Amino acid sequence: MNKENKIGARILKRIILFAVVMFLLSVVVFWMARLAPGDPLQSFYGDSLEMMTSEEIAAARTRLGLDQGIAVQYVKWLTNAVHGEFGLSLKYRQPVMNVIKPLIGNTLVLGGVAYVVIFTLAILIAIFCTLHEDQWIDRLICKIGTVAFYVPAFWLGVVLILIFSINLGWFPSSGAYDVGMADSIGNRIRHMVLPLVVMILSHLWYYAYMIRNKFLDEVRKDYVLLARAKGLSKRKILWKHCLRNVMPTIVSIMAVSVPHVTGGTVTVEAVFNYAGIGNLAVESAKYHDYNLLMVDVLITGFIVFLSSFIAQTVNEEIDPRMKDSEVRVW
Amino acid sequence: MVDNSMISEEELFQVVGPGWKTYEVQKRKKTFREKLKGKPVFSMILLLIVVLGCVFANLVANHDPSGFYLRNLNTPPGREFIFGTDSLGRDIYSLIWYGGRVSLVIGISGAAIITVIGVTYGCISGTAGPKVDSVLMRFTEMCGSIPTLLMILILSAVFQADDVISISVIIGITGWFALARIVRSEVRQIRNSDYVMYARLCGGGFGYVMYYHLIPNFVSAIMFVVISSVSSCITMESTLSFLGLGLPADVVSWGSMLSLANKALIMNTWWVIVIPGVFLVVTLMCITNVGSFVRSEVNNKYSNL
C-alpha cells in the first residue's frame, strides 16, 4: 500500500470515529434532556396551560410528539436534525437554529482570537523563559503566571469590569456591540477587549508553562550542544532547531486545549453578557429550555471534536513519530 | 592550593597510635527553623487560619451571617463591619467564614468523589484486557473533550441541583477523567510485576490487589492531582453559583457571595467583589502549594518501592 492510501484510510477511520462520537453525544444529550423534570408543555405555553382543557393538553402533547416513547422521539428528532430542523426553543418560541445562528459567529470570533493569541503568546513566553532560565525574570514570570492561573475567570472578569468600565470608563461592560452599532467593527472590537483579556490571562500560563518545560527538556539534548559548538546564537538555536522539534508537542497540546478554551468562553460570555452560544447555554440552563440547551451543547461538541480532529490529523502528518502514538485526544 | 607547602611529609603520612580518635561528626539536633526549611510554611499557616476560621465560624464572626442590617446597606469596610456590608445589608466578614464552610465542604467532598471514581475506574481499565481497556479509555477521552462547564450545566439543570450534596456530586462525577487516565497508565506499568502475580496466585481478589499493591504504588503519582482537585472543585462551585446555577443566594458560599457582583458593580462597592475573591484565590493557591509539596514528599518516601 502506498503512503497516500494510508493517509486516506487513516482520515476515513477518523471521520467514522467522529461520526460515532457525535451520535453517542446526541443520544446522551437527548436522553438527558427528556429525563429532565418539569413539563415541557409548561415552559412552552406558560401560564395559558392552566386555561386549557385536558383534551387540548392531550392534543398539544400529540402535536409536539411528547406522547411517544423516547426512542421514537429520538429517531424523529434525528431525521429532522439531518434536514436542519432542530425543533423549537421553548423559551423564545422559534426554531432553535434561528436563535443560535446569529450567535455562533460571535463565539467563534471570541474563542478563535483568544485561542490564536494564547498560543502565540505562550510560545513567545516559553522561549523567553528558556533563554533566561532560572534568572530573576524567569522566576518572576513563573510566580505571576501561577497566581494568574488560580484566579477564577469569572472573578477576574468582574474585577476588570469594576476597574476598567465602571471606574475608568475605558471599555463597555457588557454585550457584543451597542444597540444599533452591529455593523461597526470598531465598536465590536471595543466590546471584545475585556472578554479577550480574561480569556487570555486565565488560560495563558497553563500552556506557556507546559511549553516552557518542554523547551527546557529540549535544550538539554546533544544537538543543541553541537549547534552551540559550531557557533549558533542561542536565539537561533531555539527558533530554528528546538521550535521545530517541540512543534508536534505544541500541536498536541493545542488539540487537547480546545475543550478548555471553549469552556472558558462559556464563563466569560456569561460574565460580560456577551451574545454568544456560551451565554445562551447558561441562560437556557437557567430557564430549563432543554431543546435549546441540547442543540447548543451539540454544536459546541461539534466544534470541539472537529478542531481536535483537525489538530490530530495535522499532527500526524507533520510528525511521522506520532503515528500510533500515545497522545490521543479521543 | 591551601598552604600545601606548610604541611611537611611527616604530617601527611602520620603514623597513628592506639589512642588516636577519628573525627566524629557531631550530630546536632535540627533547629525548629531548619525543620521548616523547604516546607511551604506560609501557605500552611494561611490555610490553617482559613480552615480554623471556617470551622469555628461562630466564634470568629462578629455578626449574624443571616442577619440583614438594613440600616447599613453597602457600608464600606470600617470598625463595626470589618469588611463592609453588601447590597442586602449582610456583614461580609461574617459571611466569609460561614461561606468558607460550604466552599471547603464542597471542595473536599467533590475531591473525594473524584478520587474514588477515578482510582477505581483507572484500576479496572488498567488491569482489564486490551479491548475493554480501549473502550473504557475511549469513553473517558470522549467525556474529557466535552467542556466540563457545559456538562455541569446540563446536569445541574436536569437534576435541579441546588444543595451542597448534589452540587458536590455533580462536580465530582464530571471531574474524574484526567485522574482515571493517570491511574490507568500507572497501573499498566505495574500490573505485570511479580508481586501482583503472586498476590493473584494466592487468591487475592481485585479489591485486595488494588488496595494492598496497586494503590500504594501510584499514590505518589496522583497525590498532587487529588489535592489540586480540591481547589478545582471550589472554583467550579463558585463559578456555578456566580452564574446563578449553583447554590441559591441564601446558602452562603464564596461563590454565591460573588453572585451579588452585578448589584455591587452598579453601586460601585468594590469590597463586595474584591474581598471574597481574594479569600478564594488565596485559599486556592495555598492548597496548591501544599499539594506540590506533598508530591515531592511522597515521592521521596515511595521512590524505592
XYZ file of C-alpha atoms in Angstrom:
635
model
C 0.000 0.000 0.000
C 1.439 3.356 -0.860
C 1.618 6.242 1.519
C -1.293 8.294 0.227
C -3.701 5.438 0.620
C -2.629 5.073 4.199
C -3.292 8.723 4.886
C -6.689 8.416 3.245
C -7.545 5.315 5.269
C -6.492 6.956 8.499
C -8.543 10.040 7.799
C -11.541 7.900 6.870
C -11.167 5.989 10.127
C -11.064 9.288 11.989
C -14.183 10.536 10.239
C -16.082 7.365 11.128
C -14.978 7.683 14.744
C -16.000 11.328 14.656
C -19.484 10.404 13.436
C -19.820 7.726 16.119
C -18.794 10.156 18.832
C -21.251 12.784 17.631
C -24.013 10.169 17.515
C -23.285 8.992 21.066
C -23.160 12.565 22.290
C -26.523 13.344 20.704
C -28.103 10.200 22.228
C -26.842 11.042 25.706
C -27.820 14.695 25.488
C -31.264 13.890 24.079
C -31.921 11.310 26.760
C -30.822 13.688 29.492
C -32.959 16.494 28.113
C -36.028 14.259 28.125
C -35.216 12.939 31.588
C -35.314 16.435 32.953
C -38.038 17.302 35.414
C -40.563 19.938 34.566
C -43.278 19.632 31.954
C -42.091 20.821 28.540
C -45.674 21.942 27.899
C -45.460 24.223 30.903
C -42.493 26.089 29.509
C -43.966 26.107 26.005
C -47.371 27.511 26.843
C -46.528 29.235 30.115
C -49.492 30.325 32.213
C -52.008 29.729 29.443
C -51.590 25.996 30.124
C -53.854 26.308 33.138
C -56.671 27.639 30.989
C -56.543 24.643 28.630
C -58.873 21.663 28.914
C -57.415 18.195 29.309
C -58.336 17.332 25.691
C -56.457 20.358 24.453
C -53.443 19.361 26.534
C -53.553 15.840 25.136
C -53.834 17.224 21.612
C -50.882 19.526 22.206
C -48.897 16.609 23.566
C -49.578 14.602 20.416
C -48.812 17.561 18.210
C -45.427 18.111 19.869
C -44.774 14.366 19.809
C -44.428 14.111 23.573
C -46.709 11.088 23.960
C -44.385 8.629 22.249
C -41.528 6.565 23.629
C -38.139 8.173 23.964
C -36.573 6.047 21.215
C -39.286 7.061 18.758
C -38.870 10.679 19.763
C -35.138 10.421 19.235
C -35.433 8.893 15.765
C -37.916 11.606 14.811
C -35.643 14.302 16.164
C -32.655 12.818 14.331
C -34.470 12.683 10.980
C -35.471 16.297 11.417
C -31.976 17.233 12.529
C -30.477 15.765 9.376
C -32.745 18.123 7.442
C -31.564 21.027 9.533
C -34.638 21.216 11.781
C -33.735 21.050 15.426
C -37.125 21.780 16.919
C -38.482 24.781 18.745
C -36.884 26.717 21.520
C -39.425 26.617 24.317
C -38.375 29.961 25.710
C -38.000 32.002 22.537
C -40.804 30.162 20.721
C -38.984 29.992 17.445
C -36.820 27.374 15.723
C -33.679 26.680 17.714
C -31.427 27.353 14.751
C -32.862 30.870 14.358
C -31.866 31.627 17.942
C -28.425 30.088 17.719
C -27.330 31.101 14.217
C -26.565 34.792 14.830
C -24.653 33.913 17.997
C -22.275 31.240 16.676
C -20.161 33.774 14.808
C -19.589 35.877 17.934
C -18.421 32.887 19.924
C -16.192 31.603 17.146
C -14.541 35.005 16.804
C -14.038 35.386 20.560
C -12.805 31.825 21.052
C -10.744 31.780 17.867
C -8.948 35.056 18.507
C -8.318 34.066 22.117
C -7.002 30.680 21.005
C -4.563 32.149 18.499
C -3.356 34.863 20.881
C -2.978 32.399 23.770
C -0.738 30.065 21.823
C 1.298 32.777 20.105
C 1.975 34.408 23.462
C 2.556 31.037 25.132
C 5.296 30.123 22.652
C 6.903 33.569 22.925
C 6.839 33.457 26.733
C 8.147 29.889 26.761
C 11.095 30.821 24.533
C 11.797 33.946 26.559
C 11.770 31.945 29.809
C 14.018 29.285 28.297
C 16.530 31.933 27.243
C 16.551 33.303 30.787
C 16.178 30.037 32.649
C 16.414 30.445 36.428
C 17.176 34.130 36.221
C 15.054 36.538 38.198
C 12.874 37.437 35.211
C 12.013 33.765 34.594
C 11.133 33.247 38.250
C 9.073 36.417 38.305
C 7.101 35.329 35.246
C 6.548 31.892 36.790
C 5.236 33.420 40.019
C 2.912 35.867 38.270
C 1.708 33.130 35.958
C 0.878 30.783 38.825
C -1.116 33.489 40.579
C -2.954 34.341 37.350
C -3.757 30.689 36.814
C -5.512 30.366 40.162
C -7.659 33.461 39.802
C -11.114 32.212 38.764
C -12.024 33.602 35.335
C -15.393 34.980 36.402
C -13.895 36.919 39.296
C -11.144 38.307 37.102
C -13.827 39.440 34.674
C -15.850 41.165 37.378
C -12.774 42.897 38.778
C -11.751 44.096 35.318
C -15.265 45.462 34.762
C -15.040 47.206 38.116
C -11.719 48.815 37.247
C -11.865 49.493 33.521
C -15.517 50.048 32.755
C -17.021 51.426 35.940
C -14.208 53.455 37.420
C -12.107 54.355 34.381
C -14.812 54.067 31.734
C -12.398 52.850 29.054
C -14.348 49.830 27.853
C -18.039 48.879 27.831
C -19.028 46.372 30.491
C -21.394 44.086 28.625
C -22.750 42.940 25.292
C -21.094 42.214 21.969
C -21.994 45.601 20.477
C -24.041 48.676 21.350
C -27.627 48.934 20.178
C -27.693 49.962 16.522
C -23.949 49.573 16.128
C -23.963 45.924 14.994
C -22.101 46.738 11.777
C -19.400 48.881 13.327
C -16.250 46.797 13.636
C -14.582 49.296 15.940
C -17.480 49.077 18.361
C -17.334 45.285 18.344
C -13.602 45.312 18.996
C -14.066 47.657 21.947
C -16.573 45.188 23.391
C -14.228 42.292 22.830
C -11.176 43.681 24.605
C -12.088 42.836 28.196
C -13.503 39.339 27.471
C -10.374 38.575 25.452
C -8.086 39.750 28.238
C -9.881 37.483 30.715
C -9.735 34.510 28.345
C -6.036 35.043 27.701
C -4.986 35.674 31.282
C -6.849 32.683 32.657
C -5.513 30.209 30.110
C -2.149 31.564 29.030
C 0.060 30.394 31.853
C -1.054 26.785 31.888
C 0.028 26.301 28.293
C 3.060 28.589 28.445
C 4.349 26.561 31.403
C 3.864 23.235 29.642
C 5.650 24.512 26.538
C 8.402 26.058 28.665
C 9.073 22.725 30.374
C 9.147 21.025 27.006
C 11.718 23.563 25.792
C 13.798 23.067 28.932
C 13.942 19.335 28.174
C 14.796 20.062 24.578
C 17.760 22.375 25.232
C 19.430 19.636 27.242
C 19.775 17.428 24.190
C 23.016 16.818 22.366
C 22.220 18.541 19.108
C 21.898 21.843 20.961
C 25.439 21.406 22.253
C 26.614 20.768 18.735
C 24.810 23.849 17.472
C 26.383 25.913 20.257
C 29.796 24.480 19.437
C 29.517 25.471 15.818
C 28.739 28.982 16.927
C 24.986 29.491 16.508
C 23.407 32.036 18.776
C 21.038 30.872 21.492
C 18.094 32.599 19.878
C 18.777 30.991 16.550
C 19.021 27.519 18.072
C 15.718 27.957 19.876
C 13.857 29.360 16.901
C 15.340 27.249 14.124
C 16.031 23.933 15.786
C 14.210 23.498 19.084
C 10.927 25.039 17.990
C 10.655 22.551 15.151
C 11.229 19.628 17.436
C 8.803 20.920 20.034
C 6.125 21.818 17.484
C 4.397 18.387 17.453
C 4.002 18.570 21.225
C 2.613 22.074 20.919
C 0.102 20.903 18.340
C -0.979 18.053 20.645
C -1.372 20.496 23.500
C -3.382 22.736 21.207
C -5.628 19.821 20.306
C -6.254 18.899 23.925
C -6.801 22.530 24.884
C -9.804 23.135 22.614
C -12.397 21.986 25.190
C -10.743 24.074 27.927
C -10.771 27.225 25.832
C -14.339 26.564 24.694
C -15.390 26.008 28.299
C -13.674 29.290 29.085
C -15.843 31.136 26.594
C -18.951 29.991 28.493
C -17.885 31.684 31.720
C -16.516 34.774 30.028
C -19.580 35.271 27.854
C -21.843 34.934 30.862
C -19.819 37.440 32.903
C -19.730 40.031 30.131
C -23.225 39.197 28.908
C -21.618 38.714 25.507
C -24.053 37.480 22.885
C -22.666 34.041 22.114
C -23.655 30.414 22.401
C -21.891 30.030 25.747
C -24.026 32.686 27.342
C -27.044 31.165 25.621
C -26.237 27.793 27.206
C -26.193 29.362 30.659
C -29.455 31.196 30.004
C -31.220 28.128 28.658
C -29.992 26.047 31.593
C -31.429 28.678 33.928
C -34.820 28.674 32.210
C -34.905 24.891 31.630
C -35.092 25.344 27.879
C -33.754 21.856 27.187
C -34.254 21.858 23.443
C -32.078 24.916 23.079
C -29.529 23.671 25.613
C -29.300 20.344 23.811
C -28.591 21.867 20.397
C -26.225 24.353 21.986
C -24.208 21.574 23.605
C -24.233 19.547 20.403
C -22.891 22.478 18.410
C -20.199 23.183 20.968
C -19.324 19.483 20.997
C -19.187 19.509 17.220
C -16.799 22.473 17.172
C -14.608 20.908 19.851
C -14.442 17.478 18.225
C -13.837 18.959 14.802
C -10.959 21.116 15.997
C -9.232 18.341 17.900
C -9.799 16.058 14.923
C -8.064 18.559 12.631
C -5.246 19.170 15.088
C -4.599 15.477 15.467
C -4.597 14.799 11.756
C -2.248 17.713 11.139
C -0.049 16.446 13.909
C 0.316 13.012 12.405
C 1.178 14.460 9.041
C 3.861 16.820 10.274
C 5.489 14.343 12.624
C 5.855 10.759 11.487
C 6.713 9.680 15.022
C 3.182 10.434 16.156
C 1.599 7.555 14.291
C 0.154 5.003 16.706
C 1.439 7.243 19.417
C 0.312 7.519 22.984
C -1.035 11.030 22.564
C -4.689 10.562 21.776
C -7.335 13.177 22.004
C -10.292 10.870 21.757
C 46.270 25.414 46.866
C 45.811 25.882 50.579
C 49.212 26.020 52.168
C 50.431 22.806 50.662
C 53.987 23.861 51.284
C 53.315 24.277 55.005
C 52.495 20.618 55.561
C 55.602 18.505 55.754
C 55.731 14.978 54.501
C 55.721 13.630 58.034
C 52.477 15.326 58.817
C 50.866 13.971 55.694
C 51.773 10.357 56.412
C 51.478 10.433 60.180
C 51.634 7.123 61.998
C 48.593 6.871 64.179
C 48.825 5.326 67.600
C 46.159 3.422 69.559
C 44.985 6.480 71.419
C 44.090 8.282 68.253
C 40.491 9.163 67.664
C 38.799 9.642 64.351
C 36.919 12.790 63.829
C 33.314 12.170 64.665
C 30.545 14.025 63.006
C 28.675 15.851 65.701
C 25.023 15.164 65.131
C 23.396 18.395 66.019
C 19.673 18.472 66.656
C 17.929 20.272 63.878
C 16.615 23.592 64.981
C 12.964 24.346 64.505
C 13.875 26.722 61.730
C 15.803 24.119 59.786
C 12.989 21.611 60.104
C 10.646 24.079 58.483
C 13.039 24.779 55.639
C 11.698 23.818 52.242
C 8.173 23.422 53.512
C 5.501 25.813 52.358
C 5.190 27.335 55.827
C 3.487 30.485 54.744
C 0.840 28.649 52.730
C 0.282 26.135 55.510
C -0.241 28.868 58.104
C -2.625 30.783 55.854
C -4.542 27.632 55.023
C -4.715 26.696 58.693
C -6.064 30.147 59.541
C -8.714 29.919 56.836
C -9.750 26.373 57.767
C -9.862 27.068 61.508
C -11.704 30.308 60.903
C -14.320 28.455 58.892
C -14.653 25.576 61.365
C -15.063 27.960 64.286
C -17.029 30.460 62.250
C -19.487 31.012 65.095
C -16.653 32.260 67.314
C -14.819 34.309 64.700
C -17.793 36.051 63.175
C -18.996 39.163 64.963
C -22.379 39.419 63.287
C -25.186 37.087 62.362
C -24.423 35.869 58.818
C -28.124 35.605 58.003
C -28.927 38.992 59.512
C -29.952 41.813 57.241
C -28.641 45.079 58.678
C -30.990 47.239 56.702
C -29.716 50.482 58.171
C -26.220 49.682 56.955
C -26.633 48.799 53.284
C -23.391 48.952 51.288
C -21.312 50.206 54.212
C -17.640 50.429 53.295
C -15.191 48.470 55.462
C -14.973 50.045 58.876
C -14.969 49.453 62.625
C -18.314 47.793 63.078
C -18.413 45.897 59.778
C -14.781 44.934 59.230
C -15.170 44.120 55.533
C -18.271 46.228 54.958
C -21.772 45.095 54.064
C -23.329 44.091 50.760
C -26.427 45.381 48.991
C -28.684 43.270 51.231
C -27.039 44.651 54.345
C -25.262 41.429 55.285
C -21.936 41.580 57.088
C -19.244 40.361 54.682
C -16.727 39.484 57.387
C -19.125 37.020 58.988
C -20.351 35.720 55.656
C -16.823 34.873 54.570
C -16.246 32.494 57.468
C -19.651 30.838 57.214
C -19.434 30.724 53.408
C -15.984 29.182 53.617
C -17.505 26.205 55.408
C -19.726 25.432 52.441
C -16.980 26.058 49.895
C -14.463 23.866 51.716
C -17.005 21.077 52.257
C -17.866 21.083 48.557
C -14.184 21.144 47.653
C -13.286 18.232 49.898
C -16.306 16.059 49.151
C -16.011 16.736 45.417
C -12.348 15.741 45.522
C -13.256 12.597 47.482
C -15.792 11.567 44.838
C -13.294 12.310 42.064
C -10.645 10.222 43.800
C -12.875 7.210 44.448
C -14.310 7.101 40.922
C -11.026 7.957 39.218
C -8.947 5.409 41.116
C -11.466 2.591 40.747
C -12.068 3.277 37.078
C -8.349 3.624 36.390
C -7.577 0.348 38.159
C -10.310 -1.518 36.294
C -9.156 -0.103 32.979
C -5.503 -0.746 33.762
C -5.995 -4.369 34.716
C -8.581 -5.231 32.061
C -7.861 -6.817 28.720
C -6.930 -4.669 25.732
C -10.455 -4.465 24.276
C -12.243 -3.462 27.461
C -9.383 -1.115 28.245
C -9.607 0.691 24.939
C -13.390 1.032 25.221
C -13.099 2.397 28.745
C -10.367 4.817 27.764
C -12.230 5.988 24.672
C -15.148 6.762 26.955
C -13.056 8.955 29.256
C -11.428 10.653 26.298
C -14.799 11.403 24.784
C -16.200 12.779 28.015
C -12.980 14.637 28.696
C -13.260 16.522 25.442
C -16.663 17.977 26.252
C -16.124 21.229 28.157
C -16.640 20.415 31.838
C -18.673 23.516 32.479
C -21.180 22.577 29.769
C -21.555 19.082 31.194
C -22.163 20.521 34.628
C -24.660 22.984 33.142
C -26.719 20.150 31.678
C -26.513 18.013 34.787
C -27.371 20.793 37.186
C -30.275 21.918 35.015
C -31.602 18.395 34.612
C -31.240 17.283 38.214
C -32.136 20.673 39.715
C -29.073 20.694 41.905
C -29.325 23.404 44.484
C -27.972 21.940 47.694
C -24.463 21.238 48.872
C -24.553 17.474 48.407
C -25.980 17.369 44.893
C -23.609 20.097 43.718
C -20.560 18.271 45.001
C -21.809 15.033 43.426
C -22.270 16.747 40.070
C -18.862 18.391 40.244
C -17.382 15.058 41.327
C -18.825 12.940 38.554
C -17.684 15.341 35.854
C -14.127 15.783 37.064
C -12.503 12.360 37.314
C -11.459 11.714 33.712
C -7.923 13.066 33.921
C -7.292 11.223 37.189
C -8.543 7.932 35.727
C -6.146 8.300 32.832
C -3.157 8.867 35.132
C -4.108 5.933 37.365
C -4.569 3.688 34.374
C -1.153 4.437 32.922
C 0.450 3.852 36.329
C -1.385 0.548 36.775
C -0.318 -0.554 33.289
C 3.302 -0.290 34.371
C 2.988 -2.421 37.493
C 0.242 -4.861 36.636
C 2.656 -7.466 35.304
C 5.120 -7.309 38.164
C 5.833 -10.471 40.119
C 4.304 -9.416 43.401
C 0.980 -8.640 41.752
C 1.034 -12.042 40.094
C 1.934 -13.683 43.392
C -0.926 -11.939 45.137
C -3.282 -13.094 42.406
C -1.978 -16.680 42.677
C -2.521 -16.634 46.410
C -6.144 -15.896 45.722
C -6.223 -12.147 46.230
C -9.234 -10.619 44.543
C -9.360 -7.393 42.581
C -10.176 -5.293 45.628
C -7.360 -6.825 47.666
C -4.734 -6.328 44.973
C -5.952 -2.820 44.321
C -5.814 -1.832 47.971
C -2.565 -3.518 49.007
C -0.492 -3.478 45.842
C -1.714 -1.042 43.256
C -2.735 1.989 45.285
C 0.445 2.192 47.424
C 2.441 2.206 44.215
C 0.750 5.049 42.440
C -0.328 7.116 45.418
C 2.639 9.424 44.914
C 1.754 9.984 41.300
C -1.824 11.007 41.990
C -1.394 12.898 45.249
C -0.908 16.233 43.551
C -3.873 15.721 41.253
C -6.074 14.753 44.203
C -5.141 17.793 46.241
C -5.432 20.214 43.367
C -8.835 18.764 42.556
C -9.980 20.253 45.883
C -9.188 23.674 44.512
C -10.703 22.929 41.119
C -13.933 21.801 42.834
C -14.050 25.021 44.845
C -13.509 27.042 41.672
C -16.205 25.100 39.853
C -18.707 25.610 42.652
C -18.037 29.321 42.835
C -18.322 29.685 39.058
C -21.636 27.824 39.074
C -23.055 29.810 41.960
C -21.853 33.003 40.347
C -23.695 32.121 37.147
C -26.822 31.546 39.212
C -26.909 27.792 38.556
C -25.376 26.516 41.764
C -26.321 27.314 45.308
C -29.137 29.798 45.805
C -28.114 33.135 47.278
C -29.364 32.223 50.769
C -26.972 29.259 51.076
C -23.813 31.250 51.592
C -20.590 30.154 49.903
C -17.756 32.201 48.463
C -19.271 31.715 45.033
C -22.820 32.683 45.956
C -21.492 35.765 47.750
C -19.950 36.800 44.450
C -23.226 36.242 42.642
C -24.279 39.620 44.030
C -21.461 41.127 41.970
C -23.811 42.640 39.403
C -25.540 44.740 42.038
C -22.179 45.632 43.511
C -20.967 46.777 40.101
C -23.906 49.142 39.762
C -23.332 50.523 43.254
C -19.554 50.525 42.649
C -18.920 48.830 46.014
C -15.555 47.189 45.439
C -15.375 45.402 48.789
C -18.323 43.137 47.986
C -16.431 41.801 44.966
C -12.786 42.005 45.902
C -12.708 40.653 49.464
C -14.449 37.271 48.978
C -12.488 36.821 45.749
C -9.174 37.433 47.476
C -10.083 34.852 50.123
C -10.964 32.405 47.372
C -7.744 32.949 45.410
C -5.504 32.824 48.479
C -7.088 29.569 49.621
C -6.739 28.005 46.181
C -3.079 28.955 45.968
C -2.300 27.675 49.444
C -3.953 24.341 48.660
C -1.865 24.005 45.516
C 1.357 24.950 47.271
C 0.745 22.323 49.930
C -0.181 19.871 47.180
C 3.023 20.311 45.249
C 4.979 19.949 48.494
C 3.173 16.691 49.303
C 4.035 15.453 45.835
C 7.770 15.810 46.436
C 7.439 14.473 49.996
C 5.519 11.350 48.980
C 7.895 10.816 46.086
C 10.816 10.667 48.493
C 9.052 8.132 50.621
C 7.983 5.711 47.951
C 10.774 6.062 45.430
C 12.348 2.690 46.274
C 9.219 0.625 46.011
